[in-house]
Coordinates of C-alpha atoms in Angstrom, one line a residue:
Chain A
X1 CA -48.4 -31.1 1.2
X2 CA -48.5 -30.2 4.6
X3 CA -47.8 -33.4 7.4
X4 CA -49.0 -32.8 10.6
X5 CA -45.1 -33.2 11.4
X6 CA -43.9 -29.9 9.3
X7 CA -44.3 -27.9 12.4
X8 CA -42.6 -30.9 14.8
X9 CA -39.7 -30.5 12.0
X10 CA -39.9 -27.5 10.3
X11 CA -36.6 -28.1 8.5
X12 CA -37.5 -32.0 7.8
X13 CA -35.4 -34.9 8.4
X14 CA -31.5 -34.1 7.9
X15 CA -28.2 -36.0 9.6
X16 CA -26.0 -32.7 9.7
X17 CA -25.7 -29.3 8.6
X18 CA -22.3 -27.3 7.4
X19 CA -21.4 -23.8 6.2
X20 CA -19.9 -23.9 3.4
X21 CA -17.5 -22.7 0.9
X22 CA -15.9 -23.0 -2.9
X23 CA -12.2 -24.2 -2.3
X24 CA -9.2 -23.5 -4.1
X25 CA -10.0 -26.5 -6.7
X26 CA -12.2 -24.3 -8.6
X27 CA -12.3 -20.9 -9.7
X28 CA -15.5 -18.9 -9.9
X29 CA -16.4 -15.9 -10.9
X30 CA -20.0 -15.1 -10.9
X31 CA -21.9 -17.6 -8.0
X32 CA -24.5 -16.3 -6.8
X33 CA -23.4 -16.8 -3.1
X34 CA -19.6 -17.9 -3.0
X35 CA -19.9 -20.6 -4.9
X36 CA -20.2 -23.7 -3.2
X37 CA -23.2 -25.7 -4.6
X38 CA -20.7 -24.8 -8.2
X39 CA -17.8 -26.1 -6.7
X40 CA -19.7 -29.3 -4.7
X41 CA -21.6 -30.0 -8.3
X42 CA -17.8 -30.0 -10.2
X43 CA -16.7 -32.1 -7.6
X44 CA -19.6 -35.0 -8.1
X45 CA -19.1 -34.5 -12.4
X46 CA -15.5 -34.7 -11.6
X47 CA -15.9 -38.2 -9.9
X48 CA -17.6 -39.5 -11.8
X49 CA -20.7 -39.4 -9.3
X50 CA -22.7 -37.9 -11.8
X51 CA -22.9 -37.2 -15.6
X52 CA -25.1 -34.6 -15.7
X53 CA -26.7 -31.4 -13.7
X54 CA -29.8 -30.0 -14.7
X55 CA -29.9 -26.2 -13.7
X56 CA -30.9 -22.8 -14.5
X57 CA -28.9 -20.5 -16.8
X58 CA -29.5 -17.0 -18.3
X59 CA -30.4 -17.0 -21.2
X60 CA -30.5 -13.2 -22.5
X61 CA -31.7 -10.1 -20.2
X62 CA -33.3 -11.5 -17.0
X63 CA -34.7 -14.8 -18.7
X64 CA -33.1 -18.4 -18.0
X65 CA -34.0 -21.3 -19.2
X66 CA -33.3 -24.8 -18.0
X67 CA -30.6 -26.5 -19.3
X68 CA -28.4 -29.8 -19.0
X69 CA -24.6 -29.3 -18.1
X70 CA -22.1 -32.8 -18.5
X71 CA -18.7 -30.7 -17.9
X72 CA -17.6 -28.3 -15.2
X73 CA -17.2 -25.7 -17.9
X74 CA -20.8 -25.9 -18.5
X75 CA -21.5 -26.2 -14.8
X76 CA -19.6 -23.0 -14.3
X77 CA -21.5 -21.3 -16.3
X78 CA -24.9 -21.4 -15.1
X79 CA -23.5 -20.3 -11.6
X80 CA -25.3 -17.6 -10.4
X81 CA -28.9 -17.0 -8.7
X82 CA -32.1 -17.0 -10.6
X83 CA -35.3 -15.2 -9.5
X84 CA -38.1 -16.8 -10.8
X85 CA -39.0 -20.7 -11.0
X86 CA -37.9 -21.6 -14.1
X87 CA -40.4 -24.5 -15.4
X88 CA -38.9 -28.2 -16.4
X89 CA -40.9 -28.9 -20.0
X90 CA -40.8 -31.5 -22.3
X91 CA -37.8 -30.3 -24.1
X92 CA -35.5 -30.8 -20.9
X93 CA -37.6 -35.1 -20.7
X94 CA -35.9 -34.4 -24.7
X95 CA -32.5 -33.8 -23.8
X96 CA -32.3 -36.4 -21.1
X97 CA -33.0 -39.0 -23.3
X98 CA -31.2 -37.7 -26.4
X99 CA -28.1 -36.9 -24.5
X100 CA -28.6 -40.2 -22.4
X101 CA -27.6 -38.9 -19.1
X102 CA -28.2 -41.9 -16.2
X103 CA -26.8 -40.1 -13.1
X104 CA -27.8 -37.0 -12.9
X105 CA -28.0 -34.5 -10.5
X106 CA -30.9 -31.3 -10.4
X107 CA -30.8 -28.2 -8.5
X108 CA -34.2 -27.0 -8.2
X109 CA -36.9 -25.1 -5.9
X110 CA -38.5 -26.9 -2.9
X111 CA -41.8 -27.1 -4.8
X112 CA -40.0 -29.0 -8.3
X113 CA -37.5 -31.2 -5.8
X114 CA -41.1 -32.1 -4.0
X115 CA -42.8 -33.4 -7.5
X116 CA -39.2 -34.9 -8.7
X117 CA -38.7 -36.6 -5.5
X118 CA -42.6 -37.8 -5.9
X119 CA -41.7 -39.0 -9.8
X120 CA -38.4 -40.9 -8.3
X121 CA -40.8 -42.7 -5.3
X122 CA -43.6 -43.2 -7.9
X123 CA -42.9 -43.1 -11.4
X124 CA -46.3 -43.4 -12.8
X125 CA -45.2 -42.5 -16.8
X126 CA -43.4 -44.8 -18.3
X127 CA -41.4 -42.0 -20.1
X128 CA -40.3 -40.5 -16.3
X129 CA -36.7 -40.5 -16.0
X130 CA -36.8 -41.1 -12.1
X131 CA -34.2 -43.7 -12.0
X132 CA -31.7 -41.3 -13.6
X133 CA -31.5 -38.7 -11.1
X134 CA -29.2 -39.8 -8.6
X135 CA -29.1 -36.2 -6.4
X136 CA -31.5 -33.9 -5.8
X137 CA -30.4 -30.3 -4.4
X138 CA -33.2 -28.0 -3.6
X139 CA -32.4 -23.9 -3.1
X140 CA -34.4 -22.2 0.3
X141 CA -36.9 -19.9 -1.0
X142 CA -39.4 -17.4 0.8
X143 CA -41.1 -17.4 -2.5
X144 CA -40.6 -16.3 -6.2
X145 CA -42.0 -13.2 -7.8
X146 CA -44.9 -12.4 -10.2
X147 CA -42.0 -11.5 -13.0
X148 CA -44.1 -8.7 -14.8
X149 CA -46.0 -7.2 -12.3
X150 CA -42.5 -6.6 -10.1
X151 CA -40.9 -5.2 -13.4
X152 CA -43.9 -2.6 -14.4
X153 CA -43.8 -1.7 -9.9
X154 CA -40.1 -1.2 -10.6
X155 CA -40.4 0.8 -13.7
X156 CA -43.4 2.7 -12.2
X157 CA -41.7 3.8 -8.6
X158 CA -38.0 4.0 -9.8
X159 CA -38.3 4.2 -13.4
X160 CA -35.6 1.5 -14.2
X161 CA -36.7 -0.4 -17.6
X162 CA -36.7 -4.1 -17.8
X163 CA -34.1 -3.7 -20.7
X164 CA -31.8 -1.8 -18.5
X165 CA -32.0 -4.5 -15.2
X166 CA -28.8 -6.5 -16.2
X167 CA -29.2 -8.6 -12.7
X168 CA -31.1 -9.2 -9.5
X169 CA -29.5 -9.8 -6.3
X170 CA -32.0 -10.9 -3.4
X171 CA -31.1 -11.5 0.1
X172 CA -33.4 -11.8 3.0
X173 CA -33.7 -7.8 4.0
X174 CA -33.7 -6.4 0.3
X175 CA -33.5 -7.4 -3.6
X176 CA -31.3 -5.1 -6.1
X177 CA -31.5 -4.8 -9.2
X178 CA -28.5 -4.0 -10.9
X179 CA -27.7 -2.0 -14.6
X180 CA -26.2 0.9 -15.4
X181 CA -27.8 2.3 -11.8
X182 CA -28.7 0.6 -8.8
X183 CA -32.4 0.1 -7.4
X184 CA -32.4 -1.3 -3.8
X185 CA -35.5 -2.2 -2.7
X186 CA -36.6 -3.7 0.5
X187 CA -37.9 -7.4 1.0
X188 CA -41.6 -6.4 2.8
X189 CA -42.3 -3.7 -0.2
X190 CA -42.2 -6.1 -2.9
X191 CA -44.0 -9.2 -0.7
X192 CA -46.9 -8.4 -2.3
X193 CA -46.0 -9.3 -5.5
X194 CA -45.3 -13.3 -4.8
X195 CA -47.0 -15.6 -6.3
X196 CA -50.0 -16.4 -4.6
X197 CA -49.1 -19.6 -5.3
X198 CA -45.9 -19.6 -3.1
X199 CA -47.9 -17.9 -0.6
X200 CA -49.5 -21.7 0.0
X201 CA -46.1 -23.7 0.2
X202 CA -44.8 -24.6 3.4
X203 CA -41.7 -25.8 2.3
X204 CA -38.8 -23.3 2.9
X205 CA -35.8 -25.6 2.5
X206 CA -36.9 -28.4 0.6
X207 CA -37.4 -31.1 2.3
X208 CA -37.7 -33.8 -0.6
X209 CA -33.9 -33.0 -0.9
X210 CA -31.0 -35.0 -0.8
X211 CA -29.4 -31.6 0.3
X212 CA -31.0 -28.0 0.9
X213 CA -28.7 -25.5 0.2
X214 CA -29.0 -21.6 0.5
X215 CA -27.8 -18.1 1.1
X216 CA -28.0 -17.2 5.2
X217 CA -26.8 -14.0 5.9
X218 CA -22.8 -14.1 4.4
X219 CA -22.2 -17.8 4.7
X220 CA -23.9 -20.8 2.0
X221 CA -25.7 -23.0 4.7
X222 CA -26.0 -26.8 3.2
X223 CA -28.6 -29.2 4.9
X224 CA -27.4 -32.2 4.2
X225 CA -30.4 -35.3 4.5
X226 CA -28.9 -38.9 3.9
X227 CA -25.7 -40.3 4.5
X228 CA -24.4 -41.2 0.9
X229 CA -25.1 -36.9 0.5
X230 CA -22.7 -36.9 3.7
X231 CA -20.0 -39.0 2.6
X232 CA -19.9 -37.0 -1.0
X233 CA -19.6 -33.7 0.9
X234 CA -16.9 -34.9 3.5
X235 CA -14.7 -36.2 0.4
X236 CA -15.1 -32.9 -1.7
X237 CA -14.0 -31.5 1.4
X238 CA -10.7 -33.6 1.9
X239 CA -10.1 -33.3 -2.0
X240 CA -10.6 -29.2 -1.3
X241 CA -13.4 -28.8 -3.7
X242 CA -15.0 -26.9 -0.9
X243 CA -14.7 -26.3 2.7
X244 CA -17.0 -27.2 5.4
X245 CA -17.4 -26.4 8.9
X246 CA -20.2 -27.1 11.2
X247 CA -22.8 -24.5 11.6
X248 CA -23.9 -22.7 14.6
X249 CA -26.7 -23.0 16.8
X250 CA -27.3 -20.2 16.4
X251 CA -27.5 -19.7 12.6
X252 CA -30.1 -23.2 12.4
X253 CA -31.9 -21.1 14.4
X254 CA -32.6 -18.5 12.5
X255 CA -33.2 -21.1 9.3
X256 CA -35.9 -22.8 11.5
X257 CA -37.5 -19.3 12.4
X258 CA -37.6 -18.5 8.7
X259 CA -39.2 -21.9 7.9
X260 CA -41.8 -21.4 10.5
X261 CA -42.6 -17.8 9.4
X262 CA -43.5 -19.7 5.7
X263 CA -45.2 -22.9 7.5
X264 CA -47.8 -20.3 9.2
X265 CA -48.2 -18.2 6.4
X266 CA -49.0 -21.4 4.1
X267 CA -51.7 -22.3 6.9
X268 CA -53.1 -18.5 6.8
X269 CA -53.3 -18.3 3.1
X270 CA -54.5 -22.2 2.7
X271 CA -57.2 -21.7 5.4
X272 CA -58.3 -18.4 2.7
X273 CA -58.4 -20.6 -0.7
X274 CA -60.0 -23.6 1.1
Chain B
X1 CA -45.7 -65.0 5.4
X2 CA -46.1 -63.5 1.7
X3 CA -48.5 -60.5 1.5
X4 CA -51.2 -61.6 -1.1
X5 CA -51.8 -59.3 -4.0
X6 CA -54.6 -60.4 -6.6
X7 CA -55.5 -58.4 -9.6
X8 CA -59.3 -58.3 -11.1
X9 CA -59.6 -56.5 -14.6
X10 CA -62.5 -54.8 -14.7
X11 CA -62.2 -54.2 -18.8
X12 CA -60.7 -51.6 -20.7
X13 CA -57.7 -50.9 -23.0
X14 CA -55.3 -53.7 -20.8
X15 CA -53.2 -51.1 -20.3
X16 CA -52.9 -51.3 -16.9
X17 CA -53.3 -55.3 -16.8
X18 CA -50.1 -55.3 -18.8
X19 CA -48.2 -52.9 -16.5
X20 CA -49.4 -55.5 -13.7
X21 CA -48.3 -58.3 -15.7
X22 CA -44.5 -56.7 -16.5
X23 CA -44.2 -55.8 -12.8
X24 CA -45.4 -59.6 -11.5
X25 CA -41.8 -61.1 -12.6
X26 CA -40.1 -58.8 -9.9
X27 CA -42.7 -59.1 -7.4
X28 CA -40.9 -61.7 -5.3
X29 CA -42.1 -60.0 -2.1
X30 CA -45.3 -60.6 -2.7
X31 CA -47.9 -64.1 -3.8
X32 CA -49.4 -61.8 -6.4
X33 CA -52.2 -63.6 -8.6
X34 CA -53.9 -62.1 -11.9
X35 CA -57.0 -62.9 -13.0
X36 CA -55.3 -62.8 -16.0
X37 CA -53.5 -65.4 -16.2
X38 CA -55.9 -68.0 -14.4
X39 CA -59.3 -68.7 -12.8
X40 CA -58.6 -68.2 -9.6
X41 CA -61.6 -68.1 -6.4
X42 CA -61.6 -64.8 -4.6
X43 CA -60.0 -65.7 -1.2
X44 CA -59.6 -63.3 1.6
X45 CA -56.6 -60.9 0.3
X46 CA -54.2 -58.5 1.8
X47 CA -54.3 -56.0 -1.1
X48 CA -56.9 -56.2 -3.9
X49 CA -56.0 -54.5 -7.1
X50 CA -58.6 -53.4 -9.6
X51 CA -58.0 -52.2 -12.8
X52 CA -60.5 -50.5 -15.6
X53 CA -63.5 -48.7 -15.1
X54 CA -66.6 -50.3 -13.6
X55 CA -70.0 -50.3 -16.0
X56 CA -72.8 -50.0 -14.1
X57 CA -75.0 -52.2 -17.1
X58 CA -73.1 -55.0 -15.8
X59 CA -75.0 -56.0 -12.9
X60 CA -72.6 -59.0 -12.3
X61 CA -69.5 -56.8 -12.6
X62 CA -70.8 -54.6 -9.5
X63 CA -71.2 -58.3 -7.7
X64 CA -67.7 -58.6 -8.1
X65 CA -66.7 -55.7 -7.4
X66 CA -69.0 -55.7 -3.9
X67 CA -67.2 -59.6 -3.0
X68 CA -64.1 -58.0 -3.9
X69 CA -64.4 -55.6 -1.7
X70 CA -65.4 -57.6 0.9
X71 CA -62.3 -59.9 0.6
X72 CA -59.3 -56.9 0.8
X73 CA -57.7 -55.3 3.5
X74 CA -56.7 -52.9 0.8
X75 CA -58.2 -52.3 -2.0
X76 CA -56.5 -50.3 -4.7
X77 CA -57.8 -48.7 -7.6
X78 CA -54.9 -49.3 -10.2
X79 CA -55.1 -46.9 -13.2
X80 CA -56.6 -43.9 -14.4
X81 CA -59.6 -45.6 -15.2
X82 CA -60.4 -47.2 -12.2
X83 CA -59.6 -44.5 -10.0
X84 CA -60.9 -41.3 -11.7
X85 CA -62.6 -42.1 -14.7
X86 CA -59.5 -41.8 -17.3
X87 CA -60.3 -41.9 -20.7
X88 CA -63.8 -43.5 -20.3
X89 CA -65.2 -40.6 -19.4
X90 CA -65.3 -39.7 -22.9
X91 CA -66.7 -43.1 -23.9
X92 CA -70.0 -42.8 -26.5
X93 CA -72.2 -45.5 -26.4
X94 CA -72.8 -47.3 -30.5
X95 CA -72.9 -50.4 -29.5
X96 CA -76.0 -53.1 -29.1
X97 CA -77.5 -53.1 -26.3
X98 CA -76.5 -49.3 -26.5
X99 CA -74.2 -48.3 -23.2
X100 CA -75.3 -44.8 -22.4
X101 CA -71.7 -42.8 -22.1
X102 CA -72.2 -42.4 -18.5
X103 CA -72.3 -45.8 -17.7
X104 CA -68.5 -46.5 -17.6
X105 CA -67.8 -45.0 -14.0
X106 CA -64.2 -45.3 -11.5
X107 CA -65.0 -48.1 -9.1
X108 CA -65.0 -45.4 -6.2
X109 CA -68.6 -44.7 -7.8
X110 CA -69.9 -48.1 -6.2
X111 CA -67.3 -49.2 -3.2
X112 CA -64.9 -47.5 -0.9
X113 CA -61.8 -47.4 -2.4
X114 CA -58.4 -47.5 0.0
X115 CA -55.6 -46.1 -2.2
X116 CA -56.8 -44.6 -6.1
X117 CA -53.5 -44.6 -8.3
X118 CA -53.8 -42.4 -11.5
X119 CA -51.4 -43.4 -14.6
X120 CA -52.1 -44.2 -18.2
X121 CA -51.2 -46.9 -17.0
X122 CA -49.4 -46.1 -14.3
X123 CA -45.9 -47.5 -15.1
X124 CA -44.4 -50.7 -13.8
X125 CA -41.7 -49.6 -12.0
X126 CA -44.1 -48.0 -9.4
X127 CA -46.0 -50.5 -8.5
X128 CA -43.1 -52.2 -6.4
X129 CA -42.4 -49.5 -4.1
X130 CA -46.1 -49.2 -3.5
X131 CA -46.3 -52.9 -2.4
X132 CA -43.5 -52.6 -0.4
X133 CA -44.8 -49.9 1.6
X134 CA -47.6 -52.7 3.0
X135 CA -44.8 -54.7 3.9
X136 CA -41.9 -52.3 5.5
X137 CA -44.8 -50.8 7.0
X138 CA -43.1 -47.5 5.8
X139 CA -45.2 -45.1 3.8
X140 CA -44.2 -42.4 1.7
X141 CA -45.7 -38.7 2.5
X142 CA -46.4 -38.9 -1.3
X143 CA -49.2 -42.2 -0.4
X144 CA -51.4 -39.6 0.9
X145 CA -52.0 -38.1 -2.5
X146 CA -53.1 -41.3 -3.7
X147 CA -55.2 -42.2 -0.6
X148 CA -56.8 -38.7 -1.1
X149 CA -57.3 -39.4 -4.5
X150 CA -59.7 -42.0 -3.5
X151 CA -62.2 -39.3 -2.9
X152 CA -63.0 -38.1 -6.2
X153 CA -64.2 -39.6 -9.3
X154 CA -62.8 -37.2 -11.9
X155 CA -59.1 -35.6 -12.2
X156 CA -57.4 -34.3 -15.4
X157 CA -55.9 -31.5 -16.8
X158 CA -59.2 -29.8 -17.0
X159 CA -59.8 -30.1 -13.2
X160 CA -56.1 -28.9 -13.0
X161 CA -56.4 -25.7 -15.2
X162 CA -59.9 -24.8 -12.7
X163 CA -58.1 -25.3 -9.3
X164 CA -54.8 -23.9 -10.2
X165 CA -53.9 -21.7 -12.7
X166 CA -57.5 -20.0 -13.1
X167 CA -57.3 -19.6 -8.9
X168 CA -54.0 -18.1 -9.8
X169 CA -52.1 -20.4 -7.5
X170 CA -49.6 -22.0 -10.4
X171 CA -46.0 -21.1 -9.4
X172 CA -44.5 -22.5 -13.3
X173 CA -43.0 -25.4 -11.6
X174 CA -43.6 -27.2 -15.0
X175 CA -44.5 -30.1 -13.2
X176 CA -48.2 -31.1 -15.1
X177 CA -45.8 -30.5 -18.4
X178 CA -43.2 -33.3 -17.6
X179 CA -46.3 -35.9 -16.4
X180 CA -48.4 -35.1 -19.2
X181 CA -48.3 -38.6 -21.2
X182 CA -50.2 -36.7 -24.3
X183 CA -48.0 -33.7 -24.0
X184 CA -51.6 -31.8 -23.5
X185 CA -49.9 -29.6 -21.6
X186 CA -48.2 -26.7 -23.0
X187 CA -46.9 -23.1 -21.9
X188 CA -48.0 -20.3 -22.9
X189 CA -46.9 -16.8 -21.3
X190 CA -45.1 -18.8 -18.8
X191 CA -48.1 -20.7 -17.4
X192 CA -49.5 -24.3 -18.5
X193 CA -52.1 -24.7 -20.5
X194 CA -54.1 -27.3 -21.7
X195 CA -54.7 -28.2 -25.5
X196 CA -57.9 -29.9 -24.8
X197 CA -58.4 -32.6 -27.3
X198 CA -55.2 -34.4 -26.3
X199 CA -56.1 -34.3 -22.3
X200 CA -56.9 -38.2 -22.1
X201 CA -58.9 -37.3 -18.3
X202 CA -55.9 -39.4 -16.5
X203 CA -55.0 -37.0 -13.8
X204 CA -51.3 -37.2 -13.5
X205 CA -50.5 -33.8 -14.3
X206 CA -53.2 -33.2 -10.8
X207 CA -51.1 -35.3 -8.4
X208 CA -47.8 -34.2 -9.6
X209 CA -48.4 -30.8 -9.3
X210 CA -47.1 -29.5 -5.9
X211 CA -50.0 -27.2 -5.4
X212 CA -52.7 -29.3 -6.1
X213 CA -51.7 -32.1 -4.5
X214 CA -51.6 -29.8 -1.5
X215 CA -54.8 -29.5 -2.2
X216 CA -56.3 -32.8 -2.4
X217 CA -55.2 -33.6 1.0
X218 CA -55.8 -31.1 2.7
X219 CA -59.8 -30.9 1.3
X220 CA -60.2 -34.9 1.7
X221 CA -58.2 -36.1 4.4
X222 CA -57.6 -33.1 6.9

């Protein structure tokens, strides 16, 4: 979807924005990015705000799978970036039902928080389990990557297996891929092999959200969009689940830059399919 | 004053009359009136809700449809039927006098439809919000894909697997899987695909995908 308001508000509507951080509350290891969307997520299952999170989770090499954490244990685990949208299907509907979770909270891409926050406005299955998701946190993403063509480029031009890529690590200017060795590769050589159909969405930071969280430079940037999403942050906060402190002008910026780089993209390549 | 919602069945399964009907005891908002449930005149209406296909033997049926029309400020095409065909597009014809199978058609076929909502049937619990969007005066983004919706008379999974994965613009956001009421969607190498005799023509999997509702927007209404 593309409002004529996305360019008025690239980064949607949102009452505040933070930088944040894990706190001491909670000890992790492998977070992606410092851990604080882990830590904030232990602190809502902790309260009792939710009793569920839906995430992503590696499963074995670089495949993950989608799968339903009720403790922080199993929150903890599934900390940790993924590079690849990883599809909700009927056995996640499966689990939410079976397990009967009723407050849940899922941590998603722009593009699934868009459909899920359309399925919570409109819930036109009866089998939808809209009014059980009580938070939804979206990731930024510039896009997510044709899985097999990026592995034979890799294996082709650096000649590092799939089998031996243990992890991916991708940041704004370059994307490694760690084994045994280390590949770094730069952002702009592997561009060409996004999806084409991320090439179309406008939507860098979610905007369906309750909160948009990502990775901006060293720091974990959360967007936060209503005030119940405000309110849980500031008490995770005071309880020292995590730390906030308000962002920069300077750092929004450079969010709202990045969001308008994917807004005129998703006009260039729309205009091209159309 | 009440907003006035009345419901006209145009025939079908009842699917969708029944959705209507479990929704009416929490419609307090509104002064909704069903067909259904009693004889009433046509008056002038604030929203007119339709539900089932139209069948264009039935020249009395297209009469009502035309005064119905007539009548609403909005007129909404409630179901998959009504709005995009549904599962009477596969309708073969048997009976006497013997209905050719192209004769069942979405009511956008003979009027202008205002808003088309897809859903076999669409579930109760959405038809509230929807409502109340007339009244707060505050729409949803996501009413666009409906009002866009109005502009075609066919939507399912086959329209789905043409415009988006065979374009290559699917991103595996498993979105058509989770809508899919028939579970006709499946994945296979990490895209969706469609086990076609399950795909019912309803067209929920095409609004609920991110991409293609994109799409219907900004081809109908921009």
């Amino acid at each position: 979807m593309m409002p004529s308001w996305y360019l008025e508000k690239p980064l949607g509507e949102y009452v505040a924005a933070y930088n944040v951080e894990a706190g001491n509350k909670i000890q992790i290891e492998k977070a992606a990015s410092g851990g604080a969307i882990t830590a904030f997520l232990c602190y809502l299952i902790d309260h009792g705000a939710i009793d569920g999170v839906i995430a992503a989770k590696k499963a074995k090499g670089l495949e993950g799978e989608i799968v339903v954490a009720r403790t922080k244990e199993e929150i903890i685990s599934t900390a940790g970036s993924r590079w690849q949208v990883l599809p909700f299907t009927l056995k996640l509907k499966e689990t939410v039902e079976k397990e009967n979770l009723n407050k849940m909270a899922i941590v998603g891409l722009p593009c699934q928080v868009n459909f899920l926050r359309q399925m919570k406005t409109f819930p036109l299955l009866e089998t939808d389990f809209s009014n059980r998701i009580k938070f939804l946190i979206s990731l930024f993403c510039f896009g997510t990557f044709a899985q097999e063509s990026i592995l034979s480029y890799i294996k082709e031009k650096y000649g590092m297996k799939a089998s031996e890529i243990k992890e991916v690590k991708i940041s704004q200017r370059e994307i490694k891929f760690i084994g045994e060795r280390e590949v770094e590769v730069p952002f702009d050589e592997l561009s060409k092999y996004l999806q084409v159909g991320c090439l179309l969405c406008p939507d860098y930071t979610g905007i369906a959200s309750d909160i948009s969280t990502g990775f901006v430079e060293d720091k974990t940037v959360m967007i936060v969009r209503n005030e119940v999403a405000e309110k849980m942050l500031r008490e995770a906060h005071e309880m020292n689940y995590i730390k906030i402190e308000e962002i920069t002008q300077e750092r929004m910026e450079r969010i709202e830059k990045r969001a308008i780089e994917k807004i005129s993209r998703a006009s260039k390549y729309m205009a091209q399919i159309l | 004053m009440k907003l006035s919602v009345f419901h006209v069945d145009m025939g079908g399964c009842e699917g969708c009359s029944v959705a209507l009907l479990r929704a009416m005891a929490t419609m307090e908002t509104c002064d909704f009136k069903s067909r259904l449930v009693g004889d009433f005149e046509i008056e002038k209406n604030d929203i007119v809700m339709v539900s089932g296909p139209i069948c264009l033997n039935e020249p009395e049926k297209i009469e009502l449809l035309k005064e119905l029309r007539e009548k609403a400020s909005v007129l909404i095409a409630f179901g998959s039927c009504a709005s995009v065909g549904g599962i009477t597009r596969y309708c073969r014809g048997g009976q006497q006098p013997k209905p050719h199978h192209m004769t069942f058609q979405p009511i956008n076929a003979i009027i202008d439809v205002d808003y088309a909502i897809p859903g076999c049937p669409p579930s109760p619990r959405m038809i509230n919000p929807f409502i109340n969007a007339f009244i707060t005066g505050k729409q949803s983004n996501y009413m666009q894909i409906f009002k866009a919706t109005t502009k075609v008379k066919k939507l399912s999974g086959f329209d789905l697997i043409d415009d988006i994965i065979l374009q290559n613009i699917c991103i595996s956001c498993g979105a058509c899987i989770l809508s899919c009421p028939t579970g006709a969607m499946h994945m296979v190498g990490g895209k969706p695909d469609l086990i076609v005799e399950k795909c019912i023509r309803c067209g929920t999997c095409y609004v609920r995908c991110p991409r293609a509702s994109q799409l219907l927007i900004r081809r109908y209404l921009k």
